[in-house]
PDB file of C-alpha atoms in Angstrom:
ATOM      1  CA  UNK U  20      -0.359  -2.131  11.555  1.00  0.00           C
ATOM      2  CA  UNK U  21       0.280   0.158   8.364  1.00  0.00           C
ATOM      3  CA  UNK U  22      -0.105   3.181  10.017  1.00  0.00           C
ATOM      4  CA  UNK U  23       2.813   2.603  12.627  1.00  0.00           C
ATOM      5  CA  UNK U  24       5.290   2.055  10.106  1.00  0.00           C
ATOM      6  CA  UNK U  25       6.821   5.555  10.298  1.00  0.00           C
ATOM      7  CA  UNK U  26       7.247   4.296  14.015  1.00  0.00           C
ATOM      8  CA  UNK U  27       8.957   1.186  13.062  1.00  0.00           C
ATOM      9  CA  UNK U  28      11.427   2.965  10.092  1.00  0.00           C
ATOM     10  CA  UNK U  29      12.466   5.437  12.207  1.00  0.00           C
ATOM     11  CA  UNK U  30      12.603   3.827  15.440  1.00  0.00           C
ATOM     12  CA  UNK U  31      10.833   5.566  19.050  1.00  0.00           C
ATOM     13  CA  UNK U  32      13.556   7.864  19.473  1.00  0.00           C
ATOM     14  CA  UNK U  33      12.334  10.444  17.497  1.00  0.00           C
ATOM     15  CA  UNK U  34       8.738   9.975  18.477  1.00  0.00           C
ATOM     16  CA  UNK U  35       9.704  10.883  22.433  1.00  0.00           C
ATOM     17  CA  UNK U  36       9.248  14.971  22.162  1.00  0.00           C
ATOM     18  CA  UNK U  37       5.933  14.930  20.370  1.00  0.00           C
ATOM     19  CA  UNK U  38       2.248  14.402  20.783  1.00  0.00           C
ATOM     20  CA  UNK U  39       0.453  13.103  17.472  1.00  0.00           C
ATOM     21  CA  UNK U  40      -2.596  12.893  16.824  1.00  0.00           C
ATOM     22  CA  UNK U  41      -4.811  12.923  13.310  1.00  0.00           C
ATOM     23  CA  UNK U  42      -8.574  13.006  11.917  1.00  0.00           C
ATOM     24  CA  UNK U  43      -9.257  12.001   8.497  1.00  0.00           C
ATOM     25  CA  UNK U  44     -12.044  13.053   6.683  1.00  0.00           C
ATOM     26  CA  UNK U  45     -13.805  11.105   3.443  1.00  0.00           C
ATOM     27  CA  UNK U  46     -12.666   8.193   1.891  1.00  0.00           C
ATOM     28  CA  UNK U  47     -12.639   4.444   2.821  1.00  0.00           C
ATOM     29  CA  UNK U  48     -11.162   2.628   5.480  1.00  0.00           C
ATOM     30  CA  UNK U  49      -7.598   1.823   3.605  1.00  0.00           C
ATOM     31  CA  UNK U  50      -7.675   5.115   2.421  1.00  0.00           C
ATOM     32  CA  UNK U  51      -7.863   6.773   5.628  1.00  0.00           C
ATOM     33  CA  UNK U  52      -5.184   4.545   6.943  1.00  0.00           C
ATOM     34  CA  UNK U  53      -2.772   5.413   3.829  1.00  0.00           C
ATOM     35  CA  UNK U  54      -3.426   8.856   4.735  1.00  0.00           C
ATOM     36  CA  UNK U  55      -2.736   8.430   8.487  1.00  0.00           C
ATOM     37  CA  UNK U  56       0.700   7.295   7.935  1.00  0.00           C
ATOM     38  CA  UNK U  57       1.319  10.211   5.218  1.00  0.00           C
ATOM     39  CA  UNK U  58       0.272  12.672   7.793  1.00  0.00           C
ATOM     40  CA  UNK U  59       2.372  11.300  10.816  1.00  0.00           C
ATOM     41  CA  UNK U  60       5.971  10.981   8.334  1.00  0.00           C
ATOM     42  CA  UNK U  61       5.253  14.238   6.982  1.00  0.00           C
ATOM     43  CA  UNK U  62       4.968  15.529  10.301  1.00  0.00           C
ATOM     44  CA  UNK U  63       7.740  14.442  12.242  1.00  0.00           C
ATOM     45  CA  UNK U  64       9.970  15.453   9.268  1.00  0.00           C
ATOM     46  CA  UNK U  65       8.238  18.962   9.474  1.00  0.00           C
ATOM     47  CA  UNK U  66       8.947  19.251  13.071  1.00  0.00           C
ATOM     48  CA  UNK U  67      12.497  18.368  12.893  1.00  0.00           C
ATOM     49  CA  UNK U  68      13.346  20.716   9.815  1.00  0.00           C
ATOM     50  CA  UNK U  69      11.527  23.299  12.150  1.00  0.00           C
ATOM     51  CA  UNK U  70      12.911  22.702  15.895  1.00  0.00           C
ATOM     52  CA  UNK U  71      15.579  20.427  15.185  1.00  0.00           C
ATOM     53  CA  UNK U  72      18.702  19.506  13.794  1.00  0.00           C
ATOM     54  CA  UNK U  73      18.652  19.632   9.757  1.00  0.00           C
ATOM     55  CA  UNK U  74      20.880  16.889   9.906  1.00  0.00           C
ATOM     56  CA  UNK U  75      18.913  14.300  11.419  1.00  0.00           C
ATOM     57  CA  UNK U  76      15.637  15.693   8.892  1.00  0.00           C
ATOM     58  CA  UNK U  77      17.558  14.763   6.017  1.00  0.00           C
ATOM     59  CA  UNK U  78      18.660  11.467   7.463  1.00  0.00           C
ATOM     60  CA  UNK U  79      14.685  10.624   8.287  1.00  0.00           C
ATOM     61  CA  UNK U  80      13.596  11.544   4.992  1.00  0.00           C
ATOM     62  CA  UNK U  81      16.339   9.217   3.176  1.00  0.00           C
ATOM     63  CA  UNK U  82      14.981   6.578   5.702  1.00  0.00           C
ATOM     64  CA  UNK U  83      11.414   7.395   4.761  1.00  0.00           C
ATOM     65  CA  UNK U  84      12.108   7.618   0.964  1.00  0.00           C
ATOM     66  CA  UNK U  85      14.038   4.738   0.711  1.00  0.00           C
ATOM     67  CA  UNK U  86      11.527   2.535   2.177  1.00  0.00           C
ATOM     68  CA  UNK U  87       8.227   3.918   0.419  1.00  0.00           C
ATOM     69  CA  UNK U  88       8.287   7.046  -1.313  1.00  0.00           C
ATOM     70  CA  UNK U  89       4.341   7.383  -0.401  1.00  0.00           C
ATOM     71  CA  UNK U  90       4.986   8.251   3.050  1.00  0.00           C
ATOM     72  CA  UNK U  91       5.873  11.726   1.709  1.00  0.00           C
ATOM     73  CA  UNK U  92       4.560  12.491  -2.046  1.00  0.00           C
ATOM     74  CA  UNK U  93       1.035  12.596  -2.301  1.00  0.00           C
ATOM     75  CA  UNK U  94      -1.045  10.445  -5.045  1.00  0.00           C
ATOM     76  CA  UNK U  95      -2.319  13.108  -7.257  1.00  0.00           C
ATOM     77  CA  UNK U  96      -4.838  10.880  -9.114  1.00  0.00           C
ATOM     78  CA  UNK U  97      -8.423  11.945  -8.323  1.00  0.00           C
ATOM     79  CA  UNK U  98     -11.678  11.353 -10.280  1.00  0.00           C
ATOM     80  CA  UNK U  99     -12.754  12.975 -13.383  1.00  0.00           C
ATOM     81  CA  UNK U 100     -15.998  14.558 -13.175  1.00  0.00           C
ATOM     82  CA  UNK U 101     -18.905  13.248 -14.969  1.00  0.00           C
ATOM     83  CA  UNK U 102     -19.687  15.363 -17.720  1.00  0.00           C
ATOM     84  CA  UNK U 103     -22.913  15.922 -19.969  1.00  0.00           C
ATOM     85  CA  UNK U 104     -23.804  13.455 -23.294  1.00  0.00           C
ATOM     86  CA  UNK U 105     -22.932  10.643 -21.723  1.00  0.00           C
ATOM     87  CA  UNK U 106     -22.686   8.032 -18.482  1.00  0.00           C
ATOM     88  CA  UNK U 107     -19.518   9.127 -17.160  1.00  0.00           C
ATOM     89  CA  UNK U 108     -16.259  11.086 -17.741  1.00  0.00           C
ATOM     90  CA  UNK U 109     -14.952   9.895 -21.215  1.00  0.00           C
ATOM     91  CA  UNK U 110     -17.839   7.289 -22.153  1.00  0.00           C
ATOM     92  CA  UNK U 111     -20.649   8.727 -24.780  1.00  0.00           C
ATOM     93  CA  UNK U 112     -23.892   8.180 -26.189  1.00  0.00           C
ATOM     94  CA  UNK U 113     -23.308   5.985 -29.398  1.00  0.00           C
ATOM     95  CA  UNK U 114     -24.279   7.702 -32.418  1.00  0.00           C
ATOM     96  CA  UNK U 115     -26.932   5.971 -34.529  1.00  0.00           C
ATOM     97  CA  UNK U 116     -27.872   6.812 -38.199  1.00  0.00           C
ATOM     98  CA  UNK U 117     -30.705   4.853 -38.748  1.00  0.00           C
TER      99      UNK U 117
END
Protein backbone atom coordinates (compact mmCIF):
# COMPACT_ATOMS: atom_id res chain seq x y z
CA UNK A 1 0.00 0.00 0.00
CA UNK A 2 1.32 3.66 -0.82
CA UNK A 3 0.37 5.06 2.21
CA UNK A 4 2.55 2.66 4.48
CA UNK A 5 5.61 3.47 2.83
CA UNK A 6 6.86 5.90 5.50
CA UNK A 7 6.38 2.60 7.60
CA UNK A 8 8.44 0.54 5.35
CA UNK A 9 11.49 3.44 4.80
CA UNK A 10 11.83 3.96 8.16
CA UNK A 11 11.21 0.70 9.61
CA UNK A 12 8.49 0.07 12.99
CA UNK A 13 10.89 1.28 15.36
CA UNK A 14 10.09 4.65 15.20
CA UNK A 15 6.39 4.13 14.81
CA UNK A 16 6.26 2.30 18.56
CA UNK A 17 5.68 5.72 20.79
CA UNK A 18 2.95 7.19 18.66
CA UNK A 19 -0.69 6.97 17.78
CA UNK A 20 -1.51 8.20 14.08
CA UNK A 21 -4.27 8.80 12.76
CA UNK A 22 -5.51 11.24 9.63
CA UNK A 23 -8.78 12.62 7.77
CA UNK A 24 -8.51 14.01 4.43
CA UNK A 25 -10.79 16.28 3.08
CA UNK A 26 -11.56 16.95 -0.97
CA UNK A 27 -9.91 15.48 -3.67
CA UNK A 28 -9.94 11.98 -5.30
CA UNK A 29 -9.10 8.75 -4.10
CA UNK A 30 -5.14 8.83 -5.17
CA UNK A 31 -5.08 12.14 -4.03
CA UNK A 32 -6.17 11.50 -0.65
CA UNK A 33 -3.81 8.63 -0.42
CA UNK A 34 -0.72 10.92 -1.66
CA UNK A 35 -1.76 13.13 1.01
CA UNK A 36 -2.04 10.42 3.71
CA UNK A 37 1.48 9.46 3.39
CA UNK A 38 2.63 13.32 3.31
CA UNK A 39 0.83 13.80 6.53
CA UNK A 40 2.15 10.62 8.42
CA UNK A 41 6.28 11.45 7.20
CA UNK A 42 5.77 14.91 8.05
CA UNK A 43 4.57 13.93 11.27
CA UNK A 44 6.80 11.55 12.69
CA UNK A 45 9.67 13.89 11.61
CA UNK A 46 7.77 16.72 13.54
CA UNK A 47 7.51 14.66 16.57
CA UNK A 48 11.03 13.64 16.72
CA UNK A 49 12.52 17.26 16.07
CA UNK A 50 10.04 18.07 19.00
CA UNK A 51 10.44 15.15 21.75
CA UNK A 52 13.31 13.48 20.43
CA UNK A 53 16.73 13.23 19.54
CA UNK A 54 17.71 15.80 16.58
CA UNK A 55 19.96 13.29 15.50
CA UNK A 56 17.81 10.58 14.57
CA UNK A 57 15.22 13.62 12.79
CA UNK A 58 17.86 14.41 10.50
CA UNK A 59 18.72 10.82 9.79
CA UNK A 60 14.72 10.14 8.96
CA UNK A 61 14.47 13.00 6.82
CA UNK A 62 17.70 11.96 4.65
CA UNK A 63 15.87 8.52 4.58
CA UNK A 64 12.63 10.17 3.56
CA UNK A 65 14.26 12.58 1.02
CA UNK A 66 16.34 10.24 -0.51
CA UNK A 67 13.65 7.93 -1.37
CA UNK A 68 10.84 10.49 -2.59
CA UNK A 69 11.19 13.99 -1.93
CA UNK A 70 7.13 14.17 -1.95
CA UNK A 71 6.82 12.67 1.32
CA UNK A 72 7.85 16.09 2.68
CA UNK A 73 7.51 19.15 0.04
CA UNK A 74 4.16 19.82 -0.90
CA UNK A 75 2.97 20.06 -4.77
CA UNK A 76 2.18 23.65 -5.07
CA UNK A 77 0.33 23.35 -8.43
CA UNK A 78 -3.38 24.14 -8.01
CA UNK A 79 -5.99 25.27 -10.59
CA UNK A 80 -6.31 28.57 -12.16
CA UNK A 81 -9.58 30.07 -11.77
CA UNK A 82 -11.86 30.50 -14.60
CA UNK A 83 -12.01 33.93 -15.53
CA UNK A 84 -14.57 36.14 -17.61
CA UNK A 85 -14.45 36.35 -21.84
CA UNK A 86 -13.88 33.08 -22.21
CA UNK A 87 -14.34 29.03 -21.35
CA UNK A 88 -11.68 28.69 -18.94
CA UNK A 89 -8.48 30.18 -17.41
CA UNK A 90 -6.27 31.21 -20.44
CA UNK A 91 -8.68 30.10 -23.43
CA UNK A 92 -10.79 33.17 -25.16
CA UNK A 93 -13.53 34.00 -27.31
CA UNK A 94 -12.03 34.18 -30.94
CA UNK A 95 -12.28 37.48 -32.35
CA UNK A 96 -14.21 37.74 -35.63
CA UNK A 97 -14.21 40.76 -38.07
CA UNK A 98 -16.71 39.91 -40.35
Amino acid sequence: MLFQEPVLILGRKYFNQVDIRVRTRGGGPTAKIYAMRQAIAKSLVAYYQKYEDEGQKIAMKDALMSFDRQLLVADPRRTEPKKFGGHGARARKTKSYR
